[in-house]
JSON list of C-alpha atoms and ligand atoms in Angstrom, two decimals:
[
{"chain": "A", "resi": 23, "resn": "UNK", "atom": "CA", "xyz": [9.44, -171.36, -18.26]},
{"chain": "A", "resi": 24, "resn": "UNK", "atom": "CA", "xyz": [10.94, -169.38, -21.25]},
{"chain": "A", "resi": 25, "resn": "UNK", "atom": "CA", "xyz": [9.74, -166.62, -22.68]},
{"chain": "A", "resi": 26, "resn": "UNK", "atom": "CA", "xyz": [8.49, -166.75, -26.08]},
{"chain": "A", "resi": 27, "resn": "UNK", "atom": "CA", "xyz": [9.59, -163.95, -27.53]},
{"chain": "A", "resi": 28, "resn": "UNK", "atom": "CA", "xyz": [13.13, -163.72, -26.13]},
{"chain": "A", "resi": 29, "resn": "UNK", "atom": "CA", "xyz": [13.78, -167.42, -24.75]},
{"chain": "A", "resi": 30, "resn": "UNK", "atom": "CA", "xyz": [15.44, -165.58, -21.82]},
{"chain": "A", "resi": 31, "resn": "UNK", "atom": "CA", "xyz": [14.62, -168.10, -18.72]},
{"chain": "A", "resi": 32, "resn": "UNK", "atom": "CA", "xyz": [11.81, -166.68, -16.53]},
{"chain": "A", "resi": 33, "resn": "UNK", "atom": "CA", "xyz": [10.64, -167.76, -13.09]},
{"chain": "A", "resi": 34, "resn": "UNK", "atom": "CA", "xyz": [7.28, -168.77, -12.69]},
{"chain": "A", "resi": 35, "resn": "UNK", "atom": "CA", "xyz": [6.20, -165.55, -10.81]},
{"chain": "A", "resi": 36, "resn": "UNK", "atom": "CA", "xyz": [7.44, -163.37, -13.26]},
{"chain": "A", "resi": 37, "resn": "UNK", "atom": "CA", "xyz": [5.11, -160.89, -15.24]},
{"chain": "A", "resi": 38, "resn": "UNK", "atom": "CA", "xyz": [6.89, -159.06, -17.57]},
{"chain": "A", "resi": 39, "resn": "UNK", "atom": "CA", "xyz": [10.15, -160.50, -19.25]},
{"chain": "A", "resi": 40, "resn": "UNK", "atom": "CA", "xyz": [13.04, -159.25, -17.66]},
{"chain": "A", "resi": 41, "resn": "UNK", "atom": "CA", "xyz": [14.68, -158.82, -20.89]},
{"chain": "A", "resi": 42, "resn": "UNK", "atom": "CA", "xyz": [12.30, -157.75, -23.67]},
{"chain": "A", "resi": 43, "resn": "UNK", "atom": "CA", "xyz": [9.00, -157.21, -21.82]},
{"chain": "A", "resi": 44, "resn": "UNK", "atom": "CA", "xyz": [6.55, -159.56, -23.08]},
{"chain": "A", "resi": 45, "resn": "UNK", "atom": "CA", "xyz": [4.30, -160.42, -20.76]},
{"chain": "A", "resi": 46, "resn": "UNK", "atom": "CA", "xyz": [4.71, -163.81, -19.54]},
{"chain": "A", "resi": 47, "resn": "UNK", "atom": "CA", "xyz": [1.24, -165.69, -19.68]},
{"chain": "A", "resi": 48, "resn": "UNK", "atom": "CA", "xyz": [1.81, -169.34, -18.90]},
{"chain": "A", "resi": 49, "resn": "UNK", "atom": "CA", "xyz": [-2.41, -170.96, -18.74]},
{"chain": "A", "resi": 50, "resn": "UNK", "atom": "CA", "xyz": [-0.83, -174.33, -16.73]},
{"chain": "A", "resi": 51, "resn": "UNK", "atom": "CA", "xyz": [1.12, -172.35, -14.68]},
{"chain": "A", "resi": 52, "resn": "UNK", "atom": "CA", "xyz": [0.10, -170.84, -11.40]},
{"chain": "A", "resi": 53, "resn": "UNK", "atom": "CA", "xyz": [2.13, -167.92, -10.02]},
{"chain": "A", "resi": 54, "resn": "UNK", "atom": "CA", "xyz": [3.43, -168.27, -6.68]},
{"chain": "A", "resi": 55, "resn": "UNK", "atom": "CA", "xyz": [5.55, -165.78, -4.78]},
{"chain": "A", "resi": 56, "resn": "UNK", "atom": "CA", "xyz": [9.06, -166.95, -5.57]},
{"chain": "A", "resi": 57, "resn": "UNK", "atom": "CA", "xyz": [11.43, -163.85, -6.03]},
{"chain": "A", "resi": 58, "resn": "UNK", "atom": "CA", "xyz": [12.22, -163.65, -9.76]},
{"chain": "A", "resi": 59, "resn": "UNK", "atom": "CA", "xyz": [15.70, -164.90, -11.29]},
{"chain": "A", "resi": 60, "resn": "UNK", "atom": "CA", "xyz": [17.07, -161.38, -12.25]},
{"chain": "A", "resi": 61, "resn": "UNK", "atom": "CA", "xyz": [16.98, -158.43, -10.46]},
{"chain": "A", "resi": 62, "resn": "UNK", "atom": "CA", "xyz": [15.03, -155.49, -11.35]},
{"chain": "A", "resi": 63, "resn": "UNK", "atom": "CA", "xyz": [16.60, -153.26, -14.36]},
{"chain": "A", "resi": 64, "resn": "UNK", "atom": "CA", "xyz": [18.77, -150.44, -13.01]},
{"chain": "A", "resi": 65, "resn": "UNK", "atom": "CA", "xyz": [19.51, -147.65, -14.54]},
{"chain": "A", "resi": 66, "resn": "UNK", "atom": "CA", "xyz": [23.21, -145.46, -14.34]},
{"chain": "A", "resi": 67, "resn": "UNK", "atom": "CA", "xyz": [23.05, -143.23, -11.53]},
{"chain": "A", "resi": 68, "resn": "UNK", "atom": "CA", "xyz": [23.09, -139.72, -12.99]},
{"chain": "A", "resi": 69, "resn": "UNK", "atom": "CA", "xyz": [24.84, -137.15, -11.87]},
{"chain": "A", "resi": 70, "resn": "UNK", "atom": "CA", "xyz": [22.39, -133.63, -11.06]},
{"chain": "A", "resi": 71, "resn": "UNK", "atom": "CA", "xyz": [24.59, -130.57, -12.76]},
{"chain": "A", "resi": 72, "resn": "UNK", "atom": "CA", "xyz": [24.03, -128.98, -10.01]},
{"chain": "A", "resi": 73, "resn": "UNK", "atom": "CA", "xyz": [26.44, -131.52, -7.83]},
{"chain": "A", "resi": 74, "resn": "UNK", "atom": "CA", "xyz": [28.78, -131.19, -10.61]},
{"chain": "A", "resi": 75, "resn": "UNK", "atom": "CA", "xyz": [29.01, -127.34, -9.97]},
{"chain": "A", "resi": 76, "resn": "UNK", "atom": "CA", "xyz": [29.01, -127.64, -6.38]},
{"chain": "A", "resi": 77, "resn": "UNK", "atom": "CA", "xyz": [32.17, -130.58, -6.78]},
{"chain": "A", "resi": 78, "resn": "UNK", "atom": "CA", "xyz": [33.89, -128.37, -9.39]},
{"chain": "A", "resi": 79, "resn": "UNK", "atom": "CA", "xyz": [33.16, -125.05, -7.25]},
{"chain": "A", "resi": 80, "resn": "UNK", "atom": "CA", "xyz": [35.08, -126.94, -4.32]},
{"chain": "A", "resi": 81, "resn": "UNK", "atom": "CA", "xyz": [37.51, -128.11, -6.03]},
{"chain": "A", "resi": 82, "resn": "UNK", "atom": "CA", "xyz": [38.77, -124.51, -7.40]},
{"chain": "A", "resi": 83, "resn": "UNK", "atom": "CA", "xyz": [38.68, -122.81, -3.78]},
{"chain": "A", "resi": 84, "resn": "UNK", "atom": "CA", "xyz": [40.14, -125.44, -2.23]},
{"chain": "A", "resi": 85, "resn": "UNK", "atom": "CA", "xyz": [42.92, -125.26, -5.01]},
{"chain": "A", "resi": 86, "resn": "UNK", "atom": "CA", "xyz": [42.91, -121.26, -4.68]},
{"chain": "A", "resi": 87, "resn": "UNK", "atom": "CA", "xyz": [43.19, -121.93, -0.69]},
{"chain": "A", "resi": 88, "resn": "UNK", "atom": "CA", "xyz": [46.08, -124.40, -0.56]},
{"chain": "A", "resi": 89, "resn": "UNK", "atom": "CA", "xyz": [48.00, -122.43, -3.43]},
{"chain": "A", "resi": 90, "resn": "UNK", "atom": "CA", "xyz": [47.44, -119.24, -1.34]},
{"chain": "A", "resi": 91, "resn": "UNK", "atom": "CA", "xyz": [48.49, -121.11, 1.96]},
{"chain": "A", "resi": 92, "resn": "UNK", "atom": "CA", "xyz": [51.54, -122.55, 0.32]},
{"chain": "A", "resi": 93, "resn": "UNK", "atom": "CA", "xyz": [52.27, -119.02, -1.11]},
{"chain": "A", "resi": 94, "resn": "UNK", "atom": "CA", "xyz": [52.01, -117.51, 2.39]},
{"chain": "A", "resi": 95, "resn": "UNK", "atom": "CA", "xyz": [53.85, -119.79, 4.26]},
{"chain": "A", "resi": 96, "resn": "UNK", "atom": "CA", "xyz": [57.17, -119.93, 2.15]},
{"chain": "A", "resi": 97, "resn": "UNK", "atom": "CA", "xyz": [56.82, -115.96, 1.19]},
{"chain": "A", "resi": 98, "resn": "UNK", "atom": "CA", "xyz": [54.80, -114.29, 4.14]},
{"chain": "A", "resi": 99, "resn": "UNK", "atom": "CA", "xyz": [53.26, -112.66, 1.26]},
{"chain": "A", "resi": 100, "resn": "UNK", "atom": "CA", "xyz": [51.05, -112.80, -2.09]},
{"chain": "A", "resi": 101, "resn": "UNK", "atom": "CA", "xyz": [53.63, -113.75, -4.84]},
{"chain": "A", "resi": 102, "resn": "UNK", "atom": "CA", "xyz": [53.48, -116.64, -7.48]},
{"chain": "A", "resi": 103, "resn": "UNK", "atom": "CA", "xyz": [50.37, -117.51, -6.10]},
{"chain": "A", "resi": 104, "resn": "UNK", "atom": "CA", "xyz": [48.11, -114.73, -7.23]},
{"chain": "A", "resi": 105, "resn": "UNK", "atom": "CA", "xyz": [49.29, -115.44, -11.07]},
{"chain": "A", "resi": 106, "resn": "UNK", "atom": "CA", "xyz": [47.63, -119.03, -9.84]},
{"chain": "A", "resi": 107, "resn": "UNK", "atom": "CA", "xyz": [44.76, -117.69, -8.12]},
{"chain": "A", "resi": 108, "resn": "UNK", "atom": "CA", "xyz": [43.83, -115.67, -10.77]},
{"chain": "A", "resi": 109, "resn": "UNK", "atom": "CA", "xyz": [44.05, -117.64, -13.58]},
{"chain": "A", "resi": 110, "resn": "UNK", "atom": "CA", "xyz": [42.10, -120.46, -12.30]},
{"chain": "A", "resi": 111, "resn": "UNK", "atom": "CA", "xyz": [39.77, -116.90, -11.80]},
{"chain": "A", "resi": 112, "resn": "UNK", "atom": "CA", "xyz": [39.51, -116.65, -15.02]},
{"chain": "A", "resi": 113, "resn": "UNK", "atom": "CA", "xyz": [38.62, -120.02, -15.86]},
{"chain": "A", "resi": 114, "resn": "UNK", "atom": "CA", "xyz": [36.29, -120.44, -13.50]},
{"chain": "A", "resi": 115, "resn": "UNK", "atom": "CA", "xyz": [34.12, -117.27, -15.01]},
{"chain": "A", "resi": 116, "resn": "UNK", "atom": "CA", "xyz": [35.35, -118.24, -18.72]},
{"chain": "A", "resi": 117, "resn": "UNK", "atom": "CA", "xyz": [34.43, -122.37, -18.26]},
{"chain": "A", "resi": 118, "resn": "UNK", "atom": "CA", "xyz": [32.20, -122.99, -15.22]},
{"chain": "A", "resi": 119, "resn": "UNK", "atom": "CA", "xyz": [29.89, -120.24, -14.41]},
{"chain": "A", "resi": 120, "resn": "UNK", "atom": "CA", "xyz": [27.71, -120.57, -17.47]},
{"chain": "A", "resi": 121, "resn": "UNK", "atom": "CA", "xyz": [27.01, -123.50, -16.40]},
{"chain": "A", "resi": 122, "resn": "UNK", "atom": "CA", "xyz": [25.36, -122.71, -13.40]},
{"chain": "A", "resi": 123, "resn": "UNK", "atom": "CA", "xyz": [22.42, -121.09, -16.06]},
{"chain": "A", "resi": 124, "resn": "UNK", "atom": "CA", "xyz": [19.97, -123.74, -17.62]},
{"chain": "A", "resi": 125, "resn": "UNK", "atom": "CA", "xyz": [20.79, -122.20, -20.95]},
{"chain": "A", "resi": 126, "resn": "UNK", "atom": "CA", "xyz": [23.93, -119.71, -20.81]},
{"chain": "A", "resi": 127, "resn": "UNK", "atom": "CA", "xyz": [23.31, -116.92, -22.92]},
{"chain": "A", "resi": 128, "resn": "UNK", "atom": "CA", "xyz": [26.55, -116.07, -24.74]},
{"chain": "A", "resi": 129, "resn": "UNK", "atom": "CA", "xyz": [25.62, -112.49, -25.42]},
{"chain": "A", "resi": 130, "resn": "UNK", "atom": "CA", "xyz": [25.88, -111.96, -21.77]},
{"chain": "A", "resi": 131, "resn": "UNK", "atom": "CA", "xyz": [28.85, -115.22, -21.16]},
{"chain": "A", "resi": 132, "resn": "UNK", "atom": "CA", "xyz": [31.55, -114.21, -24.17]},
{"chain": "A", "resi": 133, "resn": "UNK", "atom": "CA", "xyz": [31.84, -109.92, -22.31]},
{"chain": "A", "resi": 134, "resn": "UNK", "atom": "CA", "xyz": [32.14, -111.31, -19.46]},
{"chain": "A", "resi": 135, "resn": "UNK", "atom": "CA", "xyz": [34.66, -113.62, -19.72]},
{"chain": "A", "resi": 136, "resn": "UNK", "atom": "CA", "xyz": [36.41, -110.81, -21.92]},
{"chain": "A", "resi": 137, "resn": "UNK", "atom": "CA", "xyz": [36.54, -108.58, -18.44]},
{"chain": "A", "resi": 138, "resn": "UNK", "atom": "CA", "xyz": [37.81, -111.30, -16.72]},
{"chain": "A", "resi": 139, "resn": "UNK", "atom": "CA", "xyz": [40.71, -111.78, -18.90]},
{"chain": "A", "resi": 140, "resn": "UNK", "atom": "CA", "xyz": [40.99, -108.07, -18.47]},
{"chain": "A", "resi": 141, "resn": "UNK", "atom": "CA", "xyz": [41.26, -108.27, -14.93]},
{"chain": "A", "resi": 142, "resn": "UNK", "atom": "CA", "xyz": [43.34, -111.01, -14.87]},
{"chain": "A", "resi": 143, "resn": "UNK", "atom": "CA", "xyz": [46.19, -109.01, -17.39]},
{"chain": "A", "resi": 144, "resn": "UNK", "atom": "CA", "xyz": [45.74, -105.98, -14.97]},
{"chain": "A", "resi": 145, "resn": "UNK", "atom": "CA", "xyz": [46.87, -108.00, -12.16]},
{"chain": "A", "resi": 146, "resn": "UNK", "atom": "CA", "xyz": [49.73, -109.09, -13.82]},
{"chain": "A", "resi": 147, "resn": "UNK", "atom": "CA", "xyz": [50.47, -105.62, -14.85]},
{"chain": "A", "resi": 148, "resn": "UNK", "atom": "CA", "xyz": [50.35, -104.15, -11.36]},
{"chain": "A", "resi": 149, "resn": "UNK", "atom": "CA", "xyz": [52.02, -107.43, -10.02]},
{"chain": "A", "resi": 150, "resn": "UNK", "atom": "CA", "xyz": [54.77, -106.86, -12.51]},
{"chain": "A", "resi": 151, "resn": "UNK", "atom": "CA", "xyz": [54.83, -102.85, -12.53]},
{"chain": "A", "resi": 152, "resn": "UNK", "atom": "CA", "xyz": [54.42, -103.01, -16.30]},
{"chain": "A", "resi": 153, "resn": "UNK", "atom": "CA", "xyz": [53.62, -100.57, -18.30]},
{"chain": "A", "resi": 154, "resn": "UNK", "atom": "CA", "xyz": [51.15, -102.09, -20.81]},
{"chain": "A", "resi": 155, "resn": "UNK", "atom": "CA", "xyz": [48.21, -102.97, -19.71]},
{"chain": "A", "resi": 156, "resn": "UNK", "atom": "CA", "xyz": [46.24, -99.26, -20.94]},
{"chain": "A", "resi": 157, "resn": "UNK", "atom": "CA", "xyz": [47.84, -98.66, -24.37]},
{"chain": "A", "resi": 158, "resn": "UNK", "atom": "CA", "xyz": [47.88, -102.43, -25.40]},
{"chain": "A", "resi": 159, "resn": "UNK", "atom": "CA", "xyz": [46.14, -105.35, -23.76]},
{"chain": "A", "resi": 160, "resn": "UNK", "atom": "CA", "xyz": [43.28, -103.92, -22.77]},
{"chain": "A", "resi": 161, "resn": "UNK", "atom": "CA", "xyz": [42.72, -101.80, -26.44]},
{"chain": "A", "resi": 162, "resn": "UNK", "atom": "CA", "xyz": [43.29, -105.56, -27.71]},
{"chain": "A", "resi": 163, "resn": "UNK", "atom": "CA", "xyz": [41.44, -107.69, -25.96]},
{"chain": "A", "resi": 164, "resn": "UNK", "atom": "CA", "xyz": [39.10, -104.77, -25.88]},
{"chain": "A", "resi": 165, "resn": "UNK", "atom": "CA", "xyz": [38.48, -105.24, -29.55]},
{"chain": "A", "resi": 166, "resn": "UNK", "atom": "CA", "xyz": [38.40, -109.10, -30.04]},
{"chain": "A", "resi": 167, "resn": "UNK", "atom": "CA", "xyz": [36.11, -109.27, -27.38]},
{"chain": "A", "resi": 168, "resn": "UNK", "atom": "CA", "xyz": [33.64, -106.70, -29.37]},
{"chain": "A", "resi": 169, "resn": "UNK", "atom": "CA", "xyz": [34.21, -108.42, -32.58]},
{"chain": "A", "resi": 170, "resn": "UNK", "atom": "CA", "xyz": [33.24, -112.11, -31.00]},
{"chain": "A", "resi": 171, "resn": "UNK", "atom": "CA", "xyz": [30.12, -110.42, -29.19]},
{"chain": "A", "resi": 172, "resn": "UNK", "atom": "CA", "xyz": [29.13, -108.92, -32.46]},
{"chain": "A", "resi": 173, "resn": "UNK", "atom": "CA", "xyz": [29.31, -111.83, -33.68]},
{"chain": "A", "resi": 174, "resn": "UNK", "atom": "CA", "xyz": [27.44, -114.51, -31.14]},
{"chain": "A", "resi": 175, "resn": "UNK", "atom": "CA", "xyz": [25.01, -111.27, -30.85]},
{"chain": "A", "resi": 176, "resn": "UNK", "atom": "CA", "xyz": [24.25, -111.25, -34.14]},
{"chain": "A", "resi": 177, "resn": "UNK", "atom": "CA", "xyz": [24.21, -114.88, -34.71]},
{"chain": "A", "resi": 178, "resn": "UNK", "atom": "CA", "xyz": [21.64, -115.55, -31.72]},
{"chain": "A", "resi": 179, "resn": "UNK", "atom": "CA", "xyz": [18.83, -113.06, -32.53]},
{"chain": "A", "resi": 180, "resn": "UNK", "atom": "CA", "xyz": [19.21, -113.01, -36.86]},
{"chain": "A", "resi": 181, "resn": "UNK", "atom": "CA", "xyz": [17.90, -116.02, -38.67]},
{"chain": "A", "resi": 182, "resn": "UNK", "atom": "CA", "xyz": [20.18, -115.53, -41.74]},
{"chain": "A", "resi": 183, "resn": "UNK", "atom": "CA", "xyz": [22.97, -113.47, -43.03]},
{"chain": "A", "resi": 184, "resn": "UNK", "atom": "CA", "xyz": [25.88, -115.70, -41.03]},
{"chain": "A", "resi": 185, "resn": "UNK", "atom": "CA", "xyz": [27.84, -115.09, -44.55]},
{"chain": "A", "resi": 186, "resn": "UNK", "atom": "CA", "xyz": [27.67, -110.94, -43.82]},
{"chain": "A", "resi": 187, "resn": "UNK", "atom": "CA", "xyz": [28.45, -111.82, -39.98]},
{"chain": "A", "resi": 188, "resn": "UNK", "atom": "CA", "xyz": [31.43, -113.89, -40.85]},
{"chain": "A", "resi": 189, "resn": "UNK", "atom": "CA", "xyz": [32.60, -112.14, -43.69]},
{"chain": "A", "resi": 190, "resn": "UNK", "atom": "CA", "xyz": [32.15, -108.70, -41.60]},
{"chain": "A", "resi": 191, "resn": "UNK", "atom": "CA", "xyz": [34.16, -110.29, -38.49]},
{"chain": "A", "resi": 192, "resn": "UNK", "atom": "CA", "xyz": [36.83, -111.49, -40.59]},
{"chain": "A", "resi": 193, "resn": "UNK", "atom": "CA", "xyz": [37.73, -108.55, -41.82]},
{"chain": "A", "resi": 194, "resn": "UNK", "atom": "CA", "xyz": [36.84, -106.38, -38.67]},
{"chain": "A", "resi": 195, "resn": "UNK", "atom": "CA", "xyz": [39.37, -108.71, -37.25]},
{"chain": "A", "resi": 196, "resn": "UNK", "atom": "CA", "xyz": [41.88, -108.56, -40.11]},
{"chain": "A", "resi": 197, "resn": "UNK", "atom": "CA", "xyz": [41.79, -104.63, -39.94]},
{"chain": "A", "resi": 198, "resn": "UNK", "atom": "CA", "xyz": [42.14, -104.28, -35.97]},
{"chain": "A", "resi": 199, "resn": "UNK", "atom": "CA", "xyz": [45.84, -105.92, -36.66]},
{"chain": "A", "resi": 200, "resn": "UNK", "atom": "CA", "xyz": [46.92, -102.06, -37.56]},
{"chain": "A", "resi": 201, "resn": "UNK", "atom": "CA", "xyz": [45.84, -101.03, -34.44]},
{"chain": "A", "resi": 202, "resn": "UNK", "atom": "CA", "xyz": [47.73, -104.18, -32.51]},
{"chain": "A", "resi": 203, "resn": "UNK", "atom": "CA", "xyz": [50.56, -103.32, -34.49]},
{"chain": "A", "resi": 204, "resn": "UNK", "atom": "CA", "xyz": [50.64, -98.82, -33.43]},
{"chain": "A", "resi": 205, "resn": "UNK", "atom": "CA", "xyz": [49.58, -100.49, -30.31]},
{"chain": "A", "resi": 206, "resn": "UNK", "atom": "CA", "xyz": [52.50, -102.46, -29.51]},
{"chain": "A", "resi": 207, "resn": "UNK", "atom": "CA", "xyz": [54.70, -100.07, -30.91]},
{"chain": "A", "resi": 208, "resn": "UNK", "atom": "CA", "xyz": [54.16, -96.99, -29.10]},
{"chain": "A", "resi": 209, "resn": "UNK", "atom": "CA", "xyz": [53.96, -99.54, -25.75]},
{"chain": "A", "resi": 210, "resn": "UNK", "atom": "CA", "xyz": [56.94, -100.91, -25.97]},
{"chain": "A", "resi": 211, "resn": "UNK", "atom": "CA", "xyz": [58.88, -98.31, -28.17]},
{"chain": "A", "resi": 212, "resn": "UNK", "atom": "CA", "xyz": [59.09, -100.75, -31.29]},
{"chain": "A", "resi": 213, "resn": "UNK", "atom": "CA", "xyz": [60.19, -99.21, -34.69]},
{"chain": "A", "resi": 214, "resn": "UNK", "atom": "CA", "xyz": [56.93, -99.29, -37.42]},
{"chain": "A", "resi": 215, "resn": "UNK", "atom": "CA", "xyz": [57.78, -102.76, -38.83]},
{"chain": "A", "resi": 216, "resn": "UNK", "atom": "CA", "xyz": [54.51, -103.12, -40.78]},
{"chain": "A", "resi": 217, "resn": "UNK", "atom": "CA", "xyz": [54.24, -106.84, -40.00]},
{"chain": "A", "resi": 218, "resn": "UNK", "atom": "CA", "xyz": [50.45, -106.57, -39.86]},
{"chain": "A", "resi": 219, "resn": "UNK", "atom": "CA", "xyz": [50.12, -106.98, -43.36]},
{"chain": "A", "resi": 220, "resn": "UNK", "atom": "CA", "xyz": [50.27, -109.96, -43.01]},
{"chain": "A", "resi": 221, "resn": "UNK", "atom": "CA", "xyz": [47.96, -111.24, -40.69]},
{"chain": "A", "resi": 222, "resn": "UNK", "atom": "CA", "xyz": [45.14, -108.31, -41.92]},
{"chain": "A", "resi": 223, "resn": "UNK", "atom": "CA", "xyz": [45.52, -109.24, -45.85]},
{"chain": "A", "resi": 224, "resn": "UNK", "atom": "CA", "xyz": [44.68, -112.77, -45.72]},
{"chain": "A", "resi": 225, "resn": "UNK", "atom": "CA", "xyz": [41.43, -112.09, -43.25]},
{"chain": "A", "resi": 226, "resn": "UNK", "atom": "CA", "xyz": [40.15, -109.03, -44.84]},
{"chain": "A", "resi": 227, "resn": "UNK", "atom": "CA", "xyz": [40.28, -111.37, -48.55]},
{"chain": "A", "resi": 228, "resn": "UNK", "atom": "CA", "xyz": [38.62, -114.21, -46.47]},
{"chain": "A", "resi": 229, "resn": "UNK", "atom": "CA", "xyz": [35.93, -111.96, -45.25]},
{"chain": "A", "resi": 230, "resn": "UNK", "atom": "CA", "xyz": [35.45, -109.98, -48.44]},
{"chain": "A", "resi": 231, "resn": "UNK", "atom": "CA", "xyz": [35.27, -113.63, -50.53]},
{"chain": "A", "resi": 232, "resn": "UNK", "atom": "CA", "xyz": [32.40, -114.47, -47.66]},
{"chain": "A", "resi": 233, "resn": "UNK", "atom": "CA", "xyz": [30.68, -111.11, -48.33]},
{"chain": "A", "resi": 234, "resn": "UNK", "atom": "CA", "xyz": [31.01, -111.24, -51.53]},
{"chain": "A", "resi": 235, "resn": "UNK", "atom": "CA", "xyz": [29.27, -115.14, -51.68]},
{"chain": "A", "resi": 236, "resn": "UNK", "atom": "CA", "xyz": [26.61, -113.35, -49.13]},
{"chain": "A", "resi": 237, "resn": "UNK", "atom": "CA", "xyz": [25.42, -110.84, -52.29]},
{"chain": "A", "resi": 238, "resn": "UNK", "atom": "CA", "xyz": [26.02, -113.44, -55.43]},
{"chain": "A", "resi": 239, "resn": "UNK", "atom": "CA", "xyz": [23.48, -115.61, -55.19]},
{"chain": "A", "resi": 240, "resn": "UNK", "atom": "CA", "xyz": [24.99, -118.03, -58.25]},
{"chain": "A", "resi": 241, "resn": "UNK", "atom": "CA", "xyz": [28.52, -118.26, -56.99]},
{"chain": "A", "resi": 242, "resn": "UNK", "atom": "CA", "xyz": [27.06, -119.06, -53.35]},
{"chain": "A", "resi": 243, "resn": "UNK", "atom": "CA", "xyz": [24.93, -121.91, -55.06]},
{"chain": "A", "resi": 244, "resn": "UNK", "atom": "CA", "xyz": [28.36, -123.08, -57.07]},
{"chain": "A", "resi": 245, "resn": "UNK", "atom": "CA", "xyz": [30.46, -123.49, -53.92]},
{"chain": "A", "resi": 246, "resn": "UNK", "atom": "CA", "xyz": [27.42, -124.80, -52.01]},
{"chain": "A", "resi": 247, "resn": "UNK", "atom": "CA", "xyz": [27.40, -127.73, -54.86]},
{"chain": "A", "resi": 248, "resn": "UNK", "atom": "CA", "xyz": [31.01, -128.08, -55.13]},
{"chain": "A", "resi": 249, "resn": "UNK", "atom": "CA", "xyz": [31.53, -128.96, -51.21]},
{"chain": "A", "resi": 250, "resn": "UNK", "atom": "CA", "xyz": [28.32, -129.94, -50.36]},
{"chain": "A", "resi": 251, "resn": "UNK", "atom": "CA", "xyz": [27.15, -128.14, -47.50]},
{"chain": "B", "resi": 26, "resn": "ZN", "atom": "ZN1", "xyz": [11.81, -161.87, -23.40]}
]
């Protein structure tokens, strides 16, 4: 027997086409209890997130452990392997753990990994006795972190005005590369070299040419037209 929609061969028990799903409806044809010719459809096995984040969770302490182990039994003590630990740290809060949330809020996701790359720089500061981590990275990362939770902030919980968000964080961002540039100097005893003019002119134009499309309604509908979005 064949099925007529398909033509897919059927057995004589069958009910349903294996293939398509017609019913099979035969009037001459009684059904008996044969098994039928293909097995039944299965589906890909999917994998539950939460297995992923257990498998991924193991994965980075075992890594952390066997670095640490390795660490300790060629030093006797915490060296290379706390640069190791603690990035993978950092990645771990940065990548994995907003995962473990149905629906990872970045208001709360983009500070927090911002602390954790704090952290992270401290350690290395301490590790390395330096000098810099107060009066430069964490005034810089500091700041980039605000601007980007301005941002997502903003973006999450106002329907419009991503022009003004943009065009604000551009040149927020643009502007902050004076106070990189005092920052760096008085850290590491740099003469004034005024380099930051050249990061901060091209983003505080960029910003200022999205602001400025956010209040002209005409040239916003020209560019919209000319590249179609
Ligand atoms: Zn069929």
């Amino acid at each position: 027997m064949y099925c007529v929609k398909c033509g897919v061969k059927l057995e004589d028990t069958e009910k349903l086409c294996p293939l398509c799903g017609t019913r099979v409806y035969h009037p001459d044809v009684e059904r008996g209890e044969a098994s039928p010719l293909y097995p039944a459809r299965k589906y890909p096995v999917m994998l539950h997130p939460k297995t992923v984040q257990i498998v991924v969770t193991t994965i980075f302490l075992i890594g952390c452990l066997v670095t640490l182990l390795c660490n300790l039994e060629t030093s006797g003590t915490v060296t290379w392997s706390g640069y190791v630990i603690g990035a993978a740290l950092m990645t771990y809060v940065m990548a994995v753990l907003p995962t473990w949330f149905r629906r990872p809020n970045p208001v709360i996701f983009v500070p927090s990994g911002g602390a954790a790359i704090c952290l992270y720089l401290l350690y290395i500061s301490i590790a390395t006795e330096g000098r810099w981590f107060m009066s430069f990275a964490f005034p810089v990362v500091g700041i980039l972190t605000l601007i980007v939770t301005t941002v997502v902030t903003l973006c999450r919980y106002l329907e419009n005005g991503r022009l003004y968000i943009f065009g604000g964080a551009f040149m927020a961002a643009g502007l902050s590369t004076i106070l990189v540039e005092f920052l760096l100097n008085i850290t590491f005893n740099r003469p004034y070299a005024g380099w930051f003019i050249y990061p901060m002119v091209p983003s505080v134009l960029i910003g200022g040419m999205l602001i400025y499309l956010a209040i002209c309604r005409p040239a916003r509908e020209t560019m919209e037209r000319k590249f179609f979005v």
